[in-house]
Amino acid sequence: MWRVVLALCLFFAFISGGQETYAQERPPIHAEGGSVAIGGNVSNSTIGVPYEKLEEAVRSRTKDLSDLSDSQKDTISLLKEKLDLNQNQVRSALEIVGEANVPPERLAAKLAEIAQKYKELQRAAAEQPGDDAKITTLKAAAQRAIQDGQLGEADDRLAAIEKIQTEALDRLALNAAQTSAQRGDLALTRLRYLDAAQRFTEAAAKAPVGSDARWTYLNNEADALHRQGSEFGDNAAAYAAIERYRSLGELKTRQAFPLDWAMARMNLGNALWVLGERQAGTALLEEAVVAVRDALQEFTPERAPLDRATAQLNLGNALVTLGERESGTARLEEAVGAYREALRERTRERLPLDWAMTEVDLANALARLGERESGTTRLEEAVVAYREAAKEATRERVPLQWAMTQINLGATLVMLGQRESGTARLEEAVTAYREAVMEATRERVPLQWGMARVNLGNALMTLGAREAGENGTARLNEAVSAYREALLEFTRERTPRQWGMTQNNLGLALETLGMREGDPARLNEAVIAFRAALEEFSRQSAPTQWAMAQNNLGLALEALGTQDSGTLRLEEAVAAFREALKEQTRGRAPLQWAMAQNNLGVALKLLGERESGTERLQQAVAAFREALKEFNEKQSPHYWQTAGQNLNQALALIAERKAQSKARKRR
């Protein structure tokens, strides 16, 4: 008896956009001259110092200058030159990134950002018209503290200034607002995003209603909250950012400020997608698509080509996540089109790293389409795109981005390997995952690490299912461990969608082990895992994942049924497979439809073996023949062989029953 399992792979999508800027009081910001999208632009994040030297400088940040090696002193001198900071400011900047555990590949970008903040802080702390002697003295002290890299002392001085100015708010409203915003910039420099958001909130409250400064401070507040939600998995902050972006679009209307309005809409779409990607429903994702499409109406190719490309990329991300949850492929096809549009501006020659990021996202969409098709053309195309992207986004240049690409490449190789009788693709996927987690560590990027563990489990499970003996069992046990480790980060409260997908895959590995060992305890664990997944995936909110979990629940019930003398479990399995086929239609997802038909046939065949007639066996034959309409020897040889063997066994049993019936009649 041969069955087909359905594991869910996880893909990482890159968020792209210009580097955030956090403004002090200044003239109105327009998209073509300063407004920016969420997400760092990796193409502009280098200061010409190898990240190995930066890592060493961060590690030695607490040493006295006299205790540093000549090489470390040279790095400090080089950073002084590159960042245009003094020695104290360089040491303070290293302290900030060290305390915040900034990943090595982001050190250069963060140090450059901090250096820019130093310059802005020094300019902003200058004396203003209307300052009295006390404030002037405190500002001079704040400037000296900033010059000396003593940001905590500078914050104390600014807090004192803020208190004085607040007491005379009618006269010094804008000055007080600016000082609050300066404290927000200080917090951003120290990567304390929630503190920064609070300071910008205070700045906006002090600025006159309707002023450009107030809008700028509110925008900075939203950006800080988004960073907290995106980088630290803080869903409360992510929700708050969404509300802020909504209000920004109302404060600067499309008619009066079309490009600022469009930027607010695009950033809203990005924030909605980040949060919606973690949840099982689709409401946030649908709203994200609407918001980004609104932005595209103003970001025309002639007016704002790079902003338009960024919006196309972000639109593609939201469409892919929606497409994963729907039975059809229209959203995924739309996403492919959006990514190809983005690549018209994000060319390999002009923006090589941005091009690589977009190639990876395009490959993700192609892989998702290929997952549902019986052929392998889309999957092969995705593999080529991942490999090309890795030529630009190399491990040496951007190790974390390279690791994410390896994770996605591995997921696609697993899907190809599942359709082939050999194991070369699967072994390659295992290698890709093991290399990826050397860069994408749990400490550095916990959710991406969890994604790698899930996909490693998928590869090991497929290999283990094909290998007999102790080696195969060891692979399956390792897969179970990988899924359980992933669930330490993918909790239902934090990432309900990923939690449900991981429960589904854990159930598959437990079910395969239970079948191999004849262990009903493992099989019952598998049933529990699948039912847990179905608590998160409803047919309405996530029909594709719901159908897969139904299919896999059927497999576990079927396996338990083979160990019982009765037929209850097998009847439950048949019901589960038929539920799955309500969504996994041949028109929507031909490959999954064929898999479910094969599995339904196996359950019917097992029931038929326990009955005297041939009705169930005839139903099984019909199901296997349906499966073979999609499985073929060239494109999916492993599945084709599986369904063919099942069909032959069912036909042989029918022939045997008929022969026995004729023999009885002759007696």
XYZ file of C-alpha atoms in Angstrom:
667
model
C 0.000 0.000 0.000
C 1.444 3.322 -1.061
C 0.231 6.729 0.021
C 1.133 10.339 -0.735
C 1.744 12.879 2.060
C 1.289 16.648 1.847
C 3.811 18.733 3.791
C 3.580 22.515 3.961
C 6.757 24.461 3.116
C 7.459 27.933 4.499
C 8.964 30.699 2.364
C 10.634 33.933 3.458
C 9.679 37.071 1.514
C 11.973 40.084 1.496
C 10.478 43.466 2.379
C 11.971 46.250 0.358
C 11.987 49.982 0.255
C 14.074 53.037 0.899
C 15.893 53.621 4.171
C 13.755 55.279 6.855
C 14.447 58.916 7.664
C 13.356 60.508 10.901
C 12.835 64.224 10.498
C 13.186 67.144 12.844
C 11.017 70.192 12.232
C 11.535 70.930 8.547
C 9.617 71.814 5.393
C 6.936 69.416 4.101
C 8.315 66.093 2.903
C 7.303 64.898 -0.547
C 7.845 61.380 -1.825
C 10.125 62.455 -4.639
C 12.321 64.450 -2.284
C 12.511 62.681 1.029
C 9.540 60.502 2.001
C 10.559 56.878 2.084
C 9.085 53.403 2.292
C 9.560 50.997 5.166
C 12.594 48.720 5.019
C 16.306 49.277 4.584
C 17.733 49.650 1.116
C 20.581 47.173 1.164
C 22.249 48.794 -1.802
C 23.118 51.879 0.262
C 24.251 50.225 3.490
C 28.028 49.970 3.186
C 30.757 52.133 4.757
C 33.693 50.334 3.196
C 34.736 48.378 6.303
C 34.568 44.541 6.184
C 31.923 43.230 8.566
C 34.505 40.895 10.155
C 36.400 43.984 11.363
C 33.150 45.547 12.524
C 32.285 42.418 14.501
C 35.718 42.490 16.153
C 35.297 46.173 17.002
C 31.912 45.493 18.598
C 33.307 42.596 20.638
C 36.125 44.799 21.969
C 33.891 47.797 22.669
C 34.191 47.533 26.470
C 38.000 47.473 26.511
C 40.053 50.538 27.341
C 41.646 52.114 24.311
C 45.074 51.233 25.667
C 44.111 47.544 25.756
C 43.155 47.378 22.092
C 45.416 45.682 19.571
C 46.983 47.687 16.765
C 44.490 46.133 14.352
C 41.554 47.135 16.564
C 42.908 50.679 16.899
C 43.248 50.850 13.123
C 39.585 49.863 12.792
C 38.579 52.643 15.214
C 40.613 55.129 13.179
C 39.074 53.881 9.955
C 35.572 54.217 11.415
C 36.366 57.773 12.540
C 37.262 58.601 8.946
C 34.405 56.736 7.279
C 31.692 57.893 9.694
C 33.106 61.387 10.254
C 32.862 60.944 14.030
C 35.322 61.502 16.834
C 36.789 58.649 18.854
C 34.290 58.885 21.723
C 31.372 58.896 19.311
C 32.710 55.835 17.479
C 33.101 53.935 20.774
C 29.588 54.985 21.818
C 28.142 53.849 18.463
C 29.849 50.450 18.855
C 28.368 50.198 22.350
C 24.881 50.887 20.981
C 24.986 48.214 18.245
C 26.594 45.756 20.651
C 23.879 46.173 23.279
C 21.203 45.799 20.603
C 22.769 42.569 19.199
C 22.685 43.949 15.662
C 23.468 41.118 13.151
C 26.909 41.371 11.458
C 25.508 42.085 8.018
C 23.573 45.066 9.396
C 26.416 46.594 11.425
C 27.608 48.861 8.619
C 24.113 50.174 7.906
C 23.335 50.765 11.582
C 26.669 52.484 12.251
C 26.108 54.757 9.255
C 22.605 55.494 10.526
C 23.902 56.292 14.021
C 26.620 58.551 12.575
C 23.999 60.482 10.633
C 21.940 60.808 13.788
C 24.933 62.231 15.640
C 25.271 64.962 13.030
C 21.558 65.730 13.149
C 21.574 65.759 16.941
C 24.500 68.170 17.066
C 22.794 70.517 14.617
C 19.447 70.204 16.383
C 20.925 70.909 19.827
C 22.128 74.334 18.692
C 20.771 77.498 20.266
C 17.411 78.690 18.869
C 15.840 82.163 18.816
C 13.989 82.720 22.078
C 16.168 80.436 24.208
C 16.927 81.919 27.598
C 20.311 81.654 29.307
C 19.447 78.457 31.186
C 18.306 76.612 28.081
C 21.323 77.847 26.141
C 23.606 76.454 28.853
C 21.799 73.094 28.873
C 21.946 72.870 25.067
C 25.660 73.539 25.150
C 26.014 70.740 27.703
C 23.921 68.431 25.494
C 26.131 69.257 22.504
C 29.246 68.456 24.518
C 27.734 65.165 25.667
C 26.859 64.234 22.083
C 30.351 65.227 20.970
C 31.761 62.963 23.698
C 29.441 60.097 22.758
C 27.595 60.307 26.103
C 24.071 59.818 24.782
C 22.577 59.065 28.191
C 23.934 62.345 29.561
C 22.685 64.129 26.446
C 19.227 62.674 27.035
C 19.287 63.932 30.631
C 20.144 67.441 29.434
C 17.424 67.342 26.783
C 14.931 66.099 29.377
C 15.750 69.117 31.513
C 15.282 71.393 28.508
C 12.005 69.668 27.678
C 10.679 70.338 31.174
C 11.514 74.048 31.001
C 10.020 74.439 27.546
C 6.845 72.571 28.459
C 6.257 74.985 31.333
C 6.232 77.808 28.785
C 4.454 75.838 26.059
C 2.457 78.745 24.642
C 5.674 80.593 23.833
C 7.918 77.661 23.003
C 5.523 75.072 21.536
C 7.544 74.268 18.431
C 10.847 74.313 20.303
C 9.469 71.868 22.879
C 8.113 69.614 20.120
C 11.467 69.634 18.394
C 13.244 68.732 21.616
C 10.896 65.776 22.145
C 11.632 64.679 18.593
C 15.353 64.990 19.295
C 14.869 62.581 22.173
C 13.041 60.307 19.741
C 16.017 60.438 17.413
C 18.286 59.603 20.337
C 16.147 56.550 21.114
C 16.246 55.476 17.461
C 20.005 55.853 17.489
C 20.036 53.461 20.441
C 17.556 51.112 18.648
C 14.959 51.659 21.366
C 11.950 51.807 19.100
C 9.154 51.973 21.681
C 10.903 54.802 23.500
C 11.319 56.575 20.168
C 7.628 56.170 19.327
C 6.676 57.695 22.670
C 8.963 60.697 22.132
C 7.546 61.310 18.651
C 4.017 61.061 20.073
C 4.923 63.760 22.583
C 6.460 65.889 19.830
C 3.308 65.640 17.707
C 1.115 66.580 20.662
C 3.149 69.752 21.221
C 3.263 70.821 17.587
C 0.396 72.967 16.251
C -2.508 71.015 14.767
C -2.288 70.927 10.975
C 1.404 71.834 10.836
C 3.871 69.964 8.654
C 5.985 69.309 11.737
C 3.104 67.502 13.448
C 2.554 65.213 10.441
C 6.285 64.468 10.296
C 6.413 63.507 13.976
C 3.352 61.265 13.613
C 4.969 59.584 10.604
C 8.141 59.009 12.626
C 6.063 57.508 15.434
C 4.435 55.068 12.985
C 7.808 54.088 11.520
C 9.256 53.411 14.984
C 6.269 51.241 15.924
C 6.544 49.351 12.644
C 10.213 48.633 13.302
C 9.360 47.286 16.736
C 6.647 45.046 15.307
C 8.634 43.847 12.316
C 12.058 43.321 13.867
C 10.994 42.012 17.286
C 7.734 40.197 16.490
C 5.799 42.630 18.698
C 2.223 42.297 17.424
C 0.865 45.043 19.679
C 3.337 47.519 18.193
C 2.497 46.279 14.694
C -1.213 46.951 15.259
C -0.410 50.408 16.605
C 1.698 51.183 13.513
C -1.201 50.202 11.267
C -3.534 52.624 13.023
C -0.974 55.424 12.772
C -0.468 54.912 9.029
C -4.228 54.967 8.497
C -4.493 58.311 10.247
C -1.536 59.752 8.302
C -3.371 59.184 5.039
C -6.293 61.161 6.435
C -4.138 64.050 7.650
C -2.451 64.526 4.258
C -5.104 63.954 1.660
C -4.611 62.603 -1.823
C -5.849 65.840 -3.381
C -3.452 68.125 -1.501
C -0.365 65.911 -1.075
C -0.655 62.994 -3.554
C 2.849 61.552 -3.139
C 2.905 61.798 0.651
C -0.546 60.211 0.705
C 0.691 57.431 -1.581
C 3.720 56.791 0.640
C 1.467 56.532 3.699
C -0.769 54.071 1.825
C 2.183 51.946 0.753
C 3.621 51.884 4.264
C 0.185 50.961 5.589
C 0.071 48.082 3.107
C 3.475 46.869 4.217
C 2.514 46.996 7.893
C -0.740 45.136 7.195
C 1.113 42.446 5.240
C 3.726 41.870 7.965
C 1.014 41.265 10.557
C -1.380 39.469 8.211
C 1.348 37.040 7.149
C 1.478 35.738 10.737
C -2.260 35.125 11.016
C -4.588 32.602 9.432
C -7.276 35.031 8.256
C -7.151 37.178 5.129
C -8.759 40.487 6.152
C -5.464 42.272 6.844
C -3.938 40.933 3.627
C -6.910 42.047 1.531
C -6.612 45.515 3.034
C -2.865 45.500 2.318
C -3.519 44.826 -1.373
C -6.026 47.688 -1.553
C -3.630 50.093 0.181
C -0.678 49.329 -2.095
C -2.846 49.539 -5.212
C -3.972 52.963 -4.034
C -0.329 54.009 -3.804
C 0.370 52.737 -7.324
C -2.213 55.127 -8.726
C 0.042 58.038 -7.712
C 3.439 56.328 -8.086
C 3.430 56.389 -11.874
C 6.457 55.238 -13.929
C 7.115 58.835 -14.981
C 6.600 60.468 -11.603
C 8.195 58.068 -9.096
C 9.664 54.984 -10.851
C 11.630 53.552 -7.907
C 8.790 54.102 -5.450
C 6.525 52.368 -7.956
C 8.898 49.389 -8.136
C 8.917 49.150 -4.346
C 5.126 49.239 -4.291
C 4.961 46.486 -6.943
C 7.257 44.321 -4.818
C 5.144 44.880 -1.715
C 1.976 44.176 -3.685
C 3.504 40.894 -4.832
C 4.271 39.880 -1.244
C 0.683 40.429 -0.117
C -0.704 38.609 -3.170
C 1.551 35.590 -2.607
C 0.451 35.259 1.011
C -3.189 35.496 -0.072
C -2.585 33.038 -2.901
C -1.122 30.488 -0.507
C -4.430 30.442 1.358
C -6.726 30.165 -1.651
C -7.500 27.153 -3.784
C -7.053 28.960 -7.090
C -3.894 30.411 -8.614
C -5.082 33.838 -9.791
C -3.442 35.718 -6.903
C -0.152 33.907 -7.410
C -0.179 34.724 -11.126
C -0.839 38.375 -10.240
C 2.096 38.307 -7.835
C 4.418 37.016 -10.555
C 3.330 39.915 -12.744
C 3.935 42.430 -9.940
C 7.463 41.134 -9.286
C 8.302 41.256 -12.991
C 7.104 44.869 -13.072
C 9.361 45.689 -10.106
C 12.332 44.131 -11.907
C 11.988 46.638 -14.750
C 13.400 49.300 -12.415
C 15.289 47.113 -9.932
C 17.753 45.881 -12.521
C 20.778 43.734 -11.783
C 23.087 46.391 -13.214
C 21.629 49.352 -11.307
C 20.682 47.791 -7.939
C 22.218 44.297 -7.718
C 21.170 43.483 -4.152
C 17.665 44.879 -4.566
C 17.439 42.899 -7.805
C 18.453 39.745 -5.911
C 15.792 40.340 -3.249
C 13.132 40.770 -5.914
C 14.319 37.642 -7.750
C 13.888 35.643 -4.535
C 10.349 36.936 -4.049
C 9.553 36.131 -7.695
C 10.943 32.631 -7.192
C 8.710 32.182 -4.130
C 5.630 32.922 -6.222
C 6.767 30.554 -8.975
C 7.405 27.816 -6.409
C 3.935 28.237 -4.943
C 2.429 27.910 -8.413
C 4.603 24.902 -9.176
C 3.523 23.249 -5.941
C -0.009 22.988 -7.326
C 0.862 21.837 -10.836
C 1.642 18.307 -11.931
C 4.561 19.511 -14.053
C 7.867 20.829 -12.743
C 8.506 23.773 -15.091
C 7.644 26.460 -12.532
C 9.644 24.744 -9.798
C 12.699 24.465 -12.038
C 12.312 28.135 -12.976
C 12.192 29.030 -9.273
C 15.384 27.069 -8.574
C 17.185 28.971 -11.340
C 15.989 32.299 -9.901
C 17.195 31.421 -6.385
C 20.604 30.376 -7.678
C 20.965 33.567 -9.733
C 19.984 35.701 -6.743
C 22.614 33.967 -4.610
C 25.301 35.053 -7.092
C 24.684 38.675 -6.076
C 23.485 38.238 -2.500
C 26.481 36.115 -1.510
C 27.225 34.690 1.905
C 30.244 36.970 2.243
C 28.384 40.104 1.190
C 25.000 39.730 2.946
C 25.048 36.518 5.009
C 21.523 36.768 6.385
C 19.934 37.481 3.010
C 21.953 34.596 1.567
C 20.641 32.311 4.329
C 17.020 33.251 3.590
C 17.599 32.481 -0.076
C 19.025 29.075 0.848
C 15.954 28.317 2.975
C 13.636 29.128 0.074
C 15.787 27.189 -2.391
C 15.676 24.188 -0.069
C 11.873 24.311 0.147
C 11.619 24.204 -3.644
C 14.147 21.378 -3.912
C 12.039 19.378 -1.445
C 8.961 19.828 -3.630
C 10.925 18.639 -6.655
C 12.437 15.766 -4.684
C 9.017 14.575 -3.566
C 8.093 14.018 -7.218
C 11.243 12.111 -8.119
C 12.199 8.582 -7.214
C 15.782 9.596 -6.426
C 16.995 11.491 -3.365
C 19.593 13.891 -4.803
C 17.320 16.949 -4.600
C 16.284 16.099 -1.051
C 19.876 15.657 0.103
C 20.751 18.988 -1.518
C 17.883 20.612 0.371
C 19.117 19.206 3.701
C 22.574 20.643 2.995
C 21.062 24.038 2.115
C 19.118 24.170 5.394
C 22.066 23.132 7.536
C 24.214 25.830 5.930
C 21.474 28.439 6.267
C 21.030 28.021 10.032
C 24.723 28.733 10.531
C 23.868 32.318 9.556
C 20.151 32.517 10.400
C 20.612 31.545 14.049
C 17.823 31.392 16.608
C 19.369 34.262 18.572
C 19.709 36.528 15.555
C 16.460 35.866 13.648
C 14.216 33.508 15.643
C 11.308 33.319 13.195
C 13.531 32.697 10.182
C 15.396 30.058 12.190
C 12.050 28.414 12.930
C 11.233 28.478 9.215
C 14.504 26.706 8.430
C 13.754 24.045 11.070
C 10.319 23.388 9.555
C 11.693 23.027 6.051
C 14.589 20.862 7.235
C 11.985 18.637 8.871
C 10.144 18.378 5.539
C 13.268 17.201 3.715
C 14.227 14.723 6.441
C 10.688 13.366 6.619
C 10.559 12.727 2.877
C 13.972 11.051 2.938
C 13.083 9.000 6.014
C 9.850 7.786 4.456
C 11.813 6.410 1.490
C 14.604 4.758 3.475
C 14.143 1.451 5.229
C 15.703 0.369 8.503
C 17.390 2.378 11.214
C 18.633 5.127 8.909
C 15.127 5.981 7.746
C 13.777 5.918 11.296
C 16.608 8.186 12.445
C 15.719 10.695 9.712
C 12.080 10.676 10.794
C 12.970 11.171 14.448
C 15.218 14.077 13.474
C 12.318 15.559 11.506
C 10.068 15.337 14.586
C 12.750 17.098 16.636
C 13.100 19.820 13.997
C 9.355 20.521 14.002
C 9.184 20.605 17.801
C 12.115 23.025 17.921
C 10.363 25.272 15.406
C 7.267 25.326 17.634
C 9.357 26.939 20.374
C 9.343 30.085 18.219
C 6.190 29.521 16.157
C 3.703 29.769 19.022
C -0.004 30.005 18.317
C -0.200 33.388 20.046
C 2.716 34.889 18.131
C 2.446 33.304 14.669
C -0.805 31.312 14.462
C -0.488 30.525 10.762
C 3.051 29.150 11.018
C 2.054 27.281 14.178
C -0.753 25.547 12.277
C 1.516 24.630 9.364
C 4.150 23.221 11.701
C 1.539 21.170 13.582
C 0.458 19.724 10.227
C 3.989 18.694 9.316
C 4.747 17.342 12.794
C 1.659 15.175 12.437
C 2.964 13.780 9.151
C 6.302 12.782 10.644
C 4.632 11.175 13.678
C 2.203 9.329 11.414
C 5.032 7.959 9.265
C 6.934 6.820 12.362
C 3.787 5.265 13.813
C 3.211 3.291 10.622
C 6.810 2.114 10.523
C 6.948 1.102 14.178
C 3.377 -0.147 14.445
C 2.986 2.270 17.340
C -0.598 3.495 17.896
C 0.670 6.093 20.393
C 2.587 7.882 17.625
C -0.446 7.711 15.355
C -2.713 9.175 18.014
C -0.169 11.975 18.528
C -0.366 12.594 14.794
C -4.176 12.820 14.903
C -3.898 15.359 17.745
C -1.420 17.438 15.721
C -3.616 17.458 12.601
C -6.694 18.409 14.600
C -4.686 21.208 16.206
C -3.819 22.489 12.727
C -7.494 22.365 11.755
C -8.344 24.555 14.755
C -6.306 27.303 13.102
C -7.085 26.573 9.431
C -10.779 26.873 8.643
C -12.198 26.174 5.203
C -13.335 29.804 4.975
C -10.098 31.535 6.034
C -7.454 29.138 4.683
C -9.058 26.595 2.316
C -5.789 25.284 0.864
C -4.190 24.574 4.242
C -7.506 23.251 5.586
C -7.719 20.752 2.735
C -4.120 19.613 3.240
C -4.693 19.100 6.964
C -7.876 17.127 6.194
C -5.911 14.949 3.784
C -3.190 14.309 6.335
C -5.684 13.644 9.129
C -7.159 11.033 6.815
C -3.737 9.392 6.491
C -3.308 9.112 10.267
C -6.831 7.762 10.773
C -6.240 5.294 7.965
C -3.032 4.091 9.607
C -4.840 3.609 12.928
C -7.587 1.797 11.059
C -5.138 -0.798 9.762
C -4.395 -1.738 13.391
C -8.075 -2.112 14.382
C -10.355 -4.977 13.501
C -13.275 -2.609 13.016
C -13.887 -0.069 10.261
C -14.655 3.143 12.201
C -11.215 4.739 11.728
C -11.174 3.842 8.033
C -14.635 5.347 7.544
C -13.382 8.519 9.268
C -10.374 8.523 6.935
C -12.592 8.272 3.853
C -14.672 11.182 5.154
C -11.543 13.298 5.711
C -10.230 12.630 2.185
C -13.611 13.539 0.704
C -13.591 16.769 2.704
C -10.161 17.590 1.285
C -11.401 17.013 -2.267
C -14.046 19.714 -1.810
C -11.241 22.279 -2.042
C -8.522 20.312 -3.824
C -10.311 20.184 -7.160
C -8.564 19.195 -10.355
C -9.117 22.625 -11.845
C -7.672 24.549 -8.883
C -4.848 22.311 -7.676
C -4.396 19.315 -9.988
C -1.447 17.761 -8.178
C -3.037 17.953 -4.723
C -6.287 16.650 -6.222
C -4.454 13.610 -7.581
C -2.738 13.011 -4.226
C -6.053 13.125 -2.365
C -7.638 10.776 -4.935
C -4.806 8.300 -4.414
C -5.163 8.469 -0.630
C -8.937 8.086 -0.827
C -8.380 5.021 -2.985
C -6.077 3.464 -0.386
C -8.654 3.920 2.411
C -11.421 2.477 0.227
C -9.190 -0.456 -0.711
C -8.526 -1.214 2.966
C -12.254 -1.140 3.683
C -12.856 -3.366 0.677
C -10.372 -5.921 1.965
C -12.508 -6.313 5.107
C -15.786 -6.699 3.221
C -17.004 -9.605 1.147
C -18.163 -7.695 -1.913
C -16.265 -5.565 -4.424
C -18.145 -2.241 -4.198
C -15.483 -0.490 -2.092
C -12.732 -1.971 -4.240
C -14.428 -0.660 -7.385
C -14.581 2.796 -5.774
C -10.879 2.495 -4.950
C -10.055 1.606 -8.564
C -11.983 4.663 -9.750
C -10.039 6.893 -7.340
C -6.653 5.501 -8.436
C -7.572 5.990 -12.085
C -8.512 9.589 -11.346
C -5.113 10.135 -9.711
C -3.323 8.709 -12.744
C -4.941 11.353 -14.943
C -2.473 13.826 -13.399
C 0.425 11.595 -12.325
C 2.628 10.631 -15.253
C 5.919 8.800 -15.611
C 7.834 11.785 -16.966
C 6.814 14.655 -14.675
C 6.016 12.857 -11.409
C 7.483 9.339 -11.645
C 7.374 8.615 -7.910
C 3.690 9.508 -7.588
C 2.882 7.753 -10.879
C 4.529 4.555 -9.634
C 2.721 4.806 -6.278
C -0.757 5.176 -7.770
C -0.043 2.507 -10.393
C 0.937 -0.058 -7.768
C -2.167 0.753 -5.740
C -4.388 0.358 -8.810
C -2.843 -3.005 -9.703
C -3.318 -4.292 -6.164
C -6.983 -3.266 -6.131
C -7.624 -4.817 -9.554
C -5.903 -8.031 -8.487
C -8.068 -8.231 -5.369
C -11.238 -7.676 -7.420
C -10.169 -10.418 -9.835
C -9.469 -12.747 -6.915
C -12.905 -12.043 -5.390
C -14.642 -12.673 -8.701
C -12.745 -15.922 -9.175
C -13.713 -17.042 -5.676
C -17.349 -16.144 -6.356
C -17.376 -18.182 -9.573
C -15.762 -21.110 -7.809
C -18.435 -21.058 -5.104
C -21.192 -20.992 -7.729
C -19.736 -24.060 -9.464
C -19.846 -26.088 -6.266
